[in-house]
Short mmCIF file of C-alpha atoms in Angstrom, two decimals:
data_model
loop_
_atom_site.label_atom_id
_atom_site.label_comp_id
_atom_site.label_asym_id
_atom_site.label_seq_id
_atom_site.Cartn_x
_atom_site.Cartn_y
_atom_site.Cartn_z
CA MET A 1 38.61 -32.18 15.17
CA THR A 2 40.30 -28.49 16.69
CA THR A 3 39.15 -26.06 18.77
CA LYS A 4 39.13 -23.60 16.27
CA ASP A 5 36.57 -26.77 14.64
CA VAL A 6 34.42 -26.32 16.88
CA GLY A 7 34.08 -22.32 17.07
CA ARG A 8 33.36 -22.67 13.38
CA THR A 9 30.61 -25.85 14.49
CA ALA A 10 28.81 -23.48 16.62
CA ARG A 11 28.84 -20.24 14.62
CA ARG A 12 27.36 -22.06 12.24
CA GLY A 13 24.48 -24.14 14.44
CA PRO A 14 22.00 -20.81 15.42
CA TYR A 15 23.19 -19.69 11.65
CA ALA A 16 21.01 -22.60 10.22
CA LYS A 17 18.42 -22.58 13.03
CA SER A 18 18.17 -18.46 12.29
CA GLU A 19 18.08 -19.73 7.61
CA GLU A 20 15.14 -22.71 8.90
CA ARG A 21 13.24 -19.75 10.14
CA ARG A 22 13.44 -17.44 8.29
CA GLN A 23 12.77 -19.83 5.12
CA THR A 24 8.94 -20.80 7.45
CA ILE A 25 8.55 -17.53 7.48
CA LEU A 26 9.07 -17.10 3.38
CA ASP A 27 6.75 -20.39 2.63
CA ALA A 28 5.03 -19.25 5.67
CA ALA A 29 3.73 -15.90 3.60
CA HIS A 30 4.15 -17.76 -0.13
CA ALA A 31 0.73 -19.78 0.76
CA VAL A 32 -0.46 -15.92 2.61
CA PHE A 33 0.02 -13.85 -0.17
CA ALA A 34 -0.84 -15.90 -3.59
CA ALA A 35 -4.21 -17.28 -1.02
CA ARG A 36 -5.00 -13.74 0.79
CA GLY A 37 -2.36 -11.02 -1.60
CA TYR A 38 -0.98 -8.81 0.02
CA ARG A 39 -3.61 -6.29 1.26
CA GLY A 40 -5.57 -9.64 2.39
CA GLY A 41 -3.46 -11.22 4.69
CA SER A 42 -1.83 -9.89 7.36
CA LEU A 43 1.40 -10.49 9.33
CA GLN A 44 -0.31 -12.00 11.76
CA ASP A 45 -1.31 -14.62 9.58
CA VAL A 46 1.57 -14.79 8.04
CA ALA A 47 3.05 -16.06 11.66
CA ASP A 48 0.47 -18.32 13.07
CA ARG A 49 1.09 -19.88 9.77
CA ALA A 50 4.74 -20.08 10.47
CA GLY A 51 3.58 -20.71 15.03
CA MET A 52 5.26 -18.42 15.79
CA SER A 53 4.10 -14.74 17.29
CA GLN A 54 5.14 -11.89 15.40
CA THR A 55 6.61 -10.20 17.65
CA SER A 56 9.47 -13.43 16.52
CA LEU A 57 8.62 -12.78 11.78
CA LEU A 58 9.59 -8.59 12.30
CA HIS A 59 13.24 -10.15 14.53
CA TYR A 60 13.19 -11.75 10.58
CA PHE A 61 11.71 -8.98 8.62
CA PRO A 62 11.08 -5.33 10.02
CA SER A 63 8.09 -4.92 7.71
CA LYS A 64 4.96 -6.39 6.25
CA ARG A 65 7.06 -4.22 2.33
CA ASP A 66 10.21 -6.13 3.35
CA LEU A 67 8.11 -9.64 3.35
CA LEU A 68 6.73 -8.60 0.33
CA MET A 69 9.31 -7.72 -1.16
CA SER A 70 11.71 -11.31 0.30
CA VAL A 71 8.83 -13.18 -1.01
CA LEU A 72 9.16 -11.63 -4.70
CA GLU A 73 12.79 -12.40 -4.82
CA ARG A 74 12.65 -15.88 -3.53
CA ARG A 75 9.38 -16.64 -6.44
CA ASP A 76 12.55 -15.08 -9.10
CA GLU A 77 14.88 -17.62 -7.33
CA ILE A 78 12.75 -20.82 -7.20
CA THR A 79 11.45 -20.29 -11.21
CA SER A 80 14.64 -19.41 -12.38
CA GLY A 81 15.54 -23.66 -11.61
CA ALA A 82 13.60 -23.09 -15.34
CA PHE A 83 16.35 -22.34 -16.69
CA PRO A 84 20.16 -24.81 -17.13
CA ASP A 85 22.89 -23.36 -17.42
CA ASP A 86 23.78 -24.00 -21.79
CA MET A 87 20.87 -22.56 -23.04
CA ARG A 88 20.33 -23.24 -26.39
CA GLU A 89 17.24 -24.05 -27.46
CA GLY A 90 14.36 -21.76 -29.41
CA LEU A 91 12.62 -19.25 -27.79
CA ALA A 92 9.75 -21.15 -28.18
CA ASP A 93 10.80 -24.27 -26.27
CA SER A 94 12.16 -22.53 -23.87
CA VAL A 95 8.60 -20.33 -22.85
CA ILE A 96 6.85 -23.22 -23.25
CA ARG A 97 9.18 -25.10 -21.61
CA THR A 98 9.49 -22.47 -17.97
CA ALA A 99 5.56 -22.59 -17.97
CA LEU A 100 4.70 -26.00 -17.64
CA PHE A 101 8.24 -25.42 -14.60
CA ASN A 102 5.98 -23.74 -13.10
CA GLU A 103 2.44 -25.12 -13.77
CA ASP A 104 4.89 -28.11 -11.02
CA ILE A 105 5.96 -25.85 -8.37
CA PRO A 106 2.42 -25.25 -5.81
CA GLY A 107 1.87 -21.82 -5.42
CA VAL A 108 4.01 -20.22 -7.37
CA ILE A 109 1.43 -19.11 -10.56
CA GLU A 110 -0.53 -17.71 -7.16
CA LEU A 111 0.86 -15.69 -5.74
CA TYR A 112 2.87 -14.25 -9.09
CA THR A 113 -1.30 -13.64 -10.20
CA VAL A 114 -2.79 -12.40 -6.82
CA LEU A 115 0.21 -9.88 -6.57
CA CYS A 116 0.81 -8.77 -10.16
CA ALA A 117 -2.81 -7.85 -10.37
CA GLU A 118 -3.23 -6.31 -6.41
CA SER A 119 0.43 -4.06 -7.54
CA VAL A 120 -1.81 -1.09 -9.94
CA THR A 121 -3.69 -0.10 -7.13
CA ASP A 122 -2.50 2.56 -5.00
CA GLU A 123 1.01 2.81 -3.49
CA HIS A 124 1.49 -0.88 -4.02
CA PRO A 125 5.17 -2.32 -2.76
CA GLY A 126 5.03 -4.11 -5.12
CA ARG A 127 4.52 -2.11 -8.27
CA ASP A 128 7.65 -0.91 -9.29
CA TYR A 129 8.52 -4.34 -9.03
CA PHE A 130 5.98 -5.93 -11.71
CA THR A 131 6.99 -2.82 -13.54
CA ALA A 132 10.54 -3.48 -14.25
CA ARG A 133 9.45 -7.62 -13.78
CA PHE A 134 7.74 -6.01 -17.99
CA GLU A 135 10.20 -4.03 -19.25
CA ARG A 136 12.90 -6.15 -18.35
CA LEU A 137 10.28 -9.68 -20.78
CA ARG A 138 9.03 -7.45 -23.25
CA ALA A 139 12.79 -6.18 -24.11
CA SER A 140 14.47 -9.24 -23.83
CA TYR A 141 11.92 -11.39 -25.95
CA ALA A 142 11.94 -8.76 -28.40
CA ARG A 143 15.97 -9.21 -28.88
CA ARG A 144 14.93 -13.22 -29.06
CA PHE A 145 12.20 -12.04 -31.99
CA ALA A 146 13.92 -9.45 -33.67
CA GLU A 147 16.84 -12.54 -34.18
CA LEU A 148 14.42 -15.19 -35.52
CA ALA A 149 13.71 -12.11 -37.98
CA ALA A 150 16.57 -11.20 -39.22
CA GLU A 151 17.27 -15.59 -40.38
CA GLY A 152 14.12 -14.34 -41.36
CA ARG A 153 11.86 -17.14 -39.04
CA LEU A 154 9.30 -14.57 -38.88
CA ARG A 155 6.59 -14.03 -40.18
CA PRO A 156 5.95 -11.06 -42.97
CA GLY A 157 4.25 -8.12 -41.20
CA VAL A 158 4.76 -9.49 -37.76
CA ASP A 159 7.56 -6.56 -35.14
CA PRO A 160 9.36 -7.85 -33.02
CA GLU A 161 8.13 -5.55 -29.67
CA GLU A 162 4.49 -5.58 -31.00
CA ALA A 163 5.00 -9.80 -30.44
CA ALA A 164 7.29 -9.69 -27.41
CA THR A 165 4.22 -7.86 -25.46
CA SER A 166 1.67 -9.56 -27.12
CA LEU A 167 3.41 -13.10 -25.86
CA VAL A 168 3.56 -11.16 -22.33
CA ALA A 169 -0.11 -11.06 -21.78
CA LEU A 170 -0.96 -14.54 -22.97
CA TRP A 171 1.30 -16.27 -20.99
CA ASP A 172 0.10 -14.39 -18.13
CA GLY A 173 -4.14 -14.75 -19.34
CA LEU A 174 -3.76 -17.94 -19.71
CA GLN A 175 -1.87 -18.52 -16.36
CA THR A 176 -4.96 -17.14 -15.41
CA GLN A 177 -7.42 -18.97 -16.94
CA TRP A 178 -6.06 -22.17 -16.53
CA LEU A 179 -5.79 -20.48 -12.21
CA LEU A 180 -9.33 -21.10 -12.40
CA ALA A 181 -10.31 -23.67 -14.56
CA PRO A 182 -6.85 -26.69 -15.05
CA ASP A 183 -9.35 -28.74 -16.18
CA GLN A 184 -9.50 -26.26 -19.16
CA VAL A 185 -7.12 -24.36 -20.60
CA ASP A 186 -3.77 -25.84 -21.37
CA VAL A 187 -0.76 -23.30 -20.72
CA ALA A 188 1.32 -25.27 -23.35
CA ARG A 189 -0.83 -25.30 -26.44
CA GLY A 190 -2.10 -21.89 -25.70
CA LEU A 191 1.27 -21.33 -26.46
CA ARG A 192 2.49 -23.06 -29.23
CA GLY A 193 -1.19 -21.95 -30.64
CA PHE A 194 0.37 -18.24 -30.57
CA PHE A 195 4.38 -20.04 -32.20
CA ASN A 196 2.89 -21.57 -34.37
CA LEU A 197 0.72 -18.12 -35.81
CA VAL A 198 3.84 -15.40 -35.93
CA LEU A 199 7.17 -17.33 -36.83
CA LEU A 200 7.47 -20.00 -39.80
CA PRO A 201 8.97 -23.50 -39.90
CA GLU A 202 12.18 -24.12 -39.30
CA PRO A 203 13.81 -24.81 -42.16
CA ASN A 204 14.74 -28.70 -43.11
#
């Protein structure tokens, strides 16, 4: 090992420890916001769960808003694991697989549902995030439905944009019901039923 290698190792050590602490804080904030929301969960709650002082926490995240946005960004990183590089599957299969993927990640659906509902309140820092997310989802699904219409797969009378809006609303609604009664609500089954209503079977 050269002197340069020793220097690099020394620099990586503190950085790795700092990144580990940051991830610990994000995990704690994820749990707190999922359980209590942004308004109800305090920085002290997060610090206590992370096993540090609030002063130490603020060293990594200068404000509660910064922490929230970082938690939402991390949530997107986690759920992106549902999308492989090779996306050749159809829209219905992609949506259903993603729904099942999210159910297996503790706290992801709870965090999303709680913060999304809370974001409609006055001056909530997550409002722009969720507004942009819904716009992006509606546009993306509308394009996919339009492609299916061009292939003759969309049932007569179904509008691609309306189908996209309905899909987003249904998915969120099913997830909320699933959180309240997981033994009674099957999100994947509900989504599959929707696609059966708006899509024609693939030709043999």
